[in-house]
């Protein structure tokens, strides 16, 4: 089952920043987002313990992490944030 990807404003901003900074990382992110769209329930994706989004998951993508939420009633994956792995989750 293919899911539909929806991006928050924050995630779109992060994606554009990555595209300007490093095209290789941007291409890796796009590949991984496509893999996520096809199968969001892989074993490598980890749940995040957060009060803002208790059911969010994270996925490694090169030097970045993709924070996302899978809707249970509709085939939609909401991309919440895309952050560099060296940064911590203060905003989240």
Coordinates of N, CA and C in Angstrom, one line a residue:
X1 N 0.8 -1.2 0.0 CA 0.0 0.0 0.0 C 0.9 1.2 0.0
X2 N 0.7 2.1 -0.9 CA 1.4 3.4 -1.0 C 0.7 4.4 -0.2
X3 N 1.5 5.2 0.6 CA 0.9 6.2 1.4 C 1.2 7.6 0.7
X4 N 0.4 8.6 1.2 CA 0.6 9.9 0.7 C 1.4 10.7 1.7
X5 N 2.5 11.4 1.3 CA 3.3 12.2 2.1 C 2.8 13.6 2.3
X6 N 2.6 14.1 3.5 CA 2.2 15.5 3.7 C 3.3 16.1 4.6
X7 N 3.7 17.3 4.2 CA 4.8 18.0 4.9 C 4.3 19.1 5.7
X8 N 4.8 19.3 6.9 CA 4.5 20.5 7.7 C 5.3 21.6 7.1
X9 N 5.0 22.9 7.5 CA 5.8 24.0 7.1 C 7.3 23.9 7.5
X10 N 7.4 23.4 8.7 CA 8.8 23.2 9.3 C 9.6 22.2 8.5
X11 N 9.0 21.1 8.1 CA 9.6 20.1 7.3 C 10.0 20.6 5.9
X12 N 9.1 21.4 5.3 CA 9.4 21.9 4.0 C 10.6 22.9 4.1
X13 N 10.6 23.7 5.1 CA 11.7 24.6 5.3 C 13.0 23.9 5.5
X14 N 13.0 22.8 6.3 CA 14.2 22.0 6.5 C 14.7 21.4 5.2
X15 N 13.8 20.9 4.4 CA 14.1 20.2 3.2 C 14.8 21.2 2.2
X16 N 14.2 22.4 2.1 CA 14.8 23.5 1.3 C 16.2 23.9 1.7
X17 N 16.4 24.0 3.0 CA 17.7 24.3 3.6 C 18.7 23.3 3.2
X18 N 18.3 22.0 3.3 CA 19.2 20.9 2.9 C 19.6 20.9 1.5
X19 N 18.6 21.3 0.6 CA 18.8 21.3 -0.8 C 19.9 22.4 -1.1
X20 N 19.8 23.5 -0.5 CA 20.8 24.6 -0.7 C 22.1 24.3 -0.2
X21 N 22.2 23.6 1.0 CA 23.5 23.3 1.6 C 24.2 22.1 0.9
X22 N 23.5 21.0 0.7 CA 24.2 19.8 0.2 C 23.2 19.0 -0.6
X23 N 23.5 19.0 -1.9 CA 22.6 18.4 -2.9 C 22.6 16.8 -2.7
X24 N 23.8 16.3 -2.3 CA 23.9 14.8 -2.1 C 23.0 14.4 -0.9
X25 N 23.0 15.2 0.2 CA 22.1 14.8 1.3 C 20.6 15.0 0.9
X26 N 20.3 16.0 0.1 CA 19.0 16.2 -0.3 C 18.5 15.0 -1.2
X27 N 19.3 14.5 -2.1 CA 18.9 13.4 -2.9 C 18.7 12.1 -2.0
X28 N 19.6 11.9 -1.0 CA 19.4 10.8 -0.1 C 18.1 10.9 0.7
X29 N 17.8 12.1 1.1 CA 16.5 12.3 1.8 C 15.3 12.0 0.9
X30 N 15.4 12.4 -0.3 CA 14.3 12.1 -1.3 C 14.1 10.6 -1.5
X31 N 15.2 9.9 -1.6 CA 15.2 8.5 -1.8 C 14.6 7.8 -0.6
X32 N 15.0 8.2 0.6 CA 14.5 7.6 1.8 C 13.0 8.0 2.1
X33 N 12.6 9.2 1.7 CA 11.2 9.5 1.8 C 10.3 8.7 0.9
X34 N 10.8 8.4 -0.3 CA 10.1 7.5 -1.2 C 10.0 6.1 -0.6
X35 N 11.1 5.6 0.0 CA 11.0 4.3 0.7 C 10.0 4.3 1.8
X36 N 10.0 5.4 2.6 CA 9.1 5.6 3.7 C 7.6 5.6 3.2
X37 N 7.4 6.2 2.0 CA 6.1 6.3 1.5 C 5.6 4.9 1.1
X38 N 6.5 4.0 0.6 CA 6.1 2.7 0.3 C 5.9 1.7 1.5
X39 N 6.7 1.9 2.5 CA 6.6 1.0 3.7 C 7.0 1.8 4.9
X40 N 6.1 2.4 5.6 CA 6.5 3.2 6.8 C 6.7 2.3 8.1
X41 N 6.4 1.1 8.0 CA 6.5 0.2 9.2 C 7.7 -0.7 9.2
X42 N 8.9 -0.1 8.9 CA 10.1 -0.9 8.9 C 10.6 -1.0 10.3
X43 N 11.4 -2.0 10.6 CA 11.9 -2.3 11.9 C 12.9 -1.3 12.4
X44 N 13.6 -0.6 11.4 CA 14.6 0.3 11.8 C 14.1 1.7 12.3
X45 N 12.8 2.0 12.0 CA 12.2 3.2 12.5 C 11.8 3.1 13.9
X46 N 12.2 4.1 14.7 CA 12.0 4.0 16.2 C 11.0 5.0 16.6
X47 N 10.2 4.7 17.6 CA 9.3 5.6 18.2 C 10.0 6.6 19.0
X48 N 9.5 7.8 19.1 CA 10.0 8.9 19.8 C 9.2 9.2 21.1
X49 N 9.9 9.4 22.2 CA 9.2 9.7 23.4 C 9.1 11.2 23.5
X50 N 8.0 11.8 23.1 CA 7.8 13.3 23.1 C 6.4 13.6 23.6
X51 N 6.3 14.7 24.3 CA 5.0 15.1 24.7 C 4.2 15.8 23.6
X52 N 4.9 16.4 22.6 CA 4.3 17.1 21.5 C 3.7 16.1 20.5
X53 N 4.4 15.0 20.3 CA 3.9 14.0 19.3 C 4.2 12.6 19.9
X54 N 3.4 12.1 20.7 CA 3.7 10.8 21.4 C 3.7 9.6 20.4
X55 N 3.1 9.7 19.2 CA 3.1 8.6 18.3 C 4.0 8.8 17.1
X56 N 4.9 9.7 17.2 CA 5.8 10.0 16.1 C 6.9 9.0 16.1
X57 N 7.5 8.8 14.9 CA 8.6 7.9 14.7 C 9.8 8.7 14.1
X58 N 10.9 8.1 14.1 CA 12.1 8.7 13.5 C 12.8 7.7 12.6
X59 N 13.4 8.3 11.5 CA 14.1 7.4 10.6 C 15.4 8.1 10.2
X60 N 16.5 7.3 10.2 CA 17.8 7.8 9.8 C 17.8 7.9 8.3
X61 N 18.4 9.0 7.8 CA 18.6 9.2 6.4 C 19.9 10.0 6.2
X62 N 21.0 9.2 6.0 CA 22.3 9.8 5.9 C 22.7 10.6 7.1
X63 N 22.9 11.9 6.9 CA 23.3 12.8 8.1 C 22.0 13.5 8.7
X64 N 20.8 13.0 8.4 CA 19.6 13.6 8.9 C 18.7 12.6 9.5
X65 N 17.7 13.1 10.2 CA 16.6 12.2 10.8 C 15.3 12.8 10.3
X66 N 14.5 11.9 9.9 CA 13.1 12.3 9.5 C 12.2 11.9 10.6
X67 N 11.4 12.9 11.1 CA 10.4 12.7 12.1 C 9.1 12.7 11.5
X68 N 8.3 11.7 11.7 CA 7.0 11.5 11.0 C 6.0 10.9 11.8
X69 N 4.7 11.0 11.4 CA 3.6 10.5 12.1 C 2.7 9.8 11.0
X70 N 2.3 8.5 11.3 CA 1.5 7.7 10.5 C 0.0 7.8 10.9
X71 N -0.8 8.4 10.1 CA -2.2 8.5 10.4 C -2.8 7.1 10.4
X72 N -3.7 6.8 11.4 CA -4.3 5.4 11.5 C -5.5 5.3 10.7
X73 N -6.2 6.3 10.4 CA -7.5 6.2 9.7 C -7.3 6.4 8.2
X74 N -6.3 7.1 7.8 CA -6.1 7.4 6.3 C -4.7 7.0 6.0
X75 N -4.5 6.6 4.7 CA -3.1 6.3 4.3 C -2.2 7.5 4.1
X76 N -2.0 8.2 5.1 CA -1.2 9.5 5.1 C 0.0 9.4 6.1
X77 N 1.1 9.8 5.6 CA 2.3 10.0 6.5 C 2.6 11.5 6.6
X78 N 2.6 12.0 7.8 CA 2.9 13.4 7.9 C 4.3 13.6 8.3
X79 N 5.1 14.3 7.5 CA 6.5 14.6 7.8 C 6.5 15.8 8.7
X80 N 6.9 15.6 9.9 CA 6.9 16.7 10.9 C 8.2 17.5 10.9
X81 N 9.3 16.9 10.9 CA 10.6 17.6 10.9 C 11.7 16.8 10.1
X82 N 12.6 17.5 9.6 CA 13.8 16.9 9.1 C 15.0 17.6 9.7
X83 N 15.8 16.9 10.6 CA 16.8 17.6 11.3 C 18.2 16.8 11.1
X84 N 19.2 17.6 11.3 CA 20.5 16.9 11.2 C 20.8 16.0 12.4
X85 N 21.4 14.9 12.2 CA 21.6 13.9 13.3 C 22.5 14.5 14.4
X86 N 23.4 15.4 14.1 CA 24.3 15.9 15.1 C 23.5 16.9 16.1
X87 N 22.4 17.4 15.7 CA 21.6 18.3 16.5 C 20.7 17.4 17.4
X88 N 20.3 18.0 18.5 CA 19.4 17.2 19.4 C 17.9 17.6 19.1
X89 N 17.0 17.1 19.8 CA 15.6 17.3 19.6 C 15.0 18.4 20.5
X90 N 15.7 19.5 20.7 CA 15.1 20.5 21.6 C 13.8 21.1 21.1
X91 N 13.7 21.2 19.8 CA 12.4 21.8 19.2 C 11.3 20.8 19.3
X92 N 11.6 19.6 19.6 CA 10.5 18.6 19.5 C 10.2 18.1 20.9

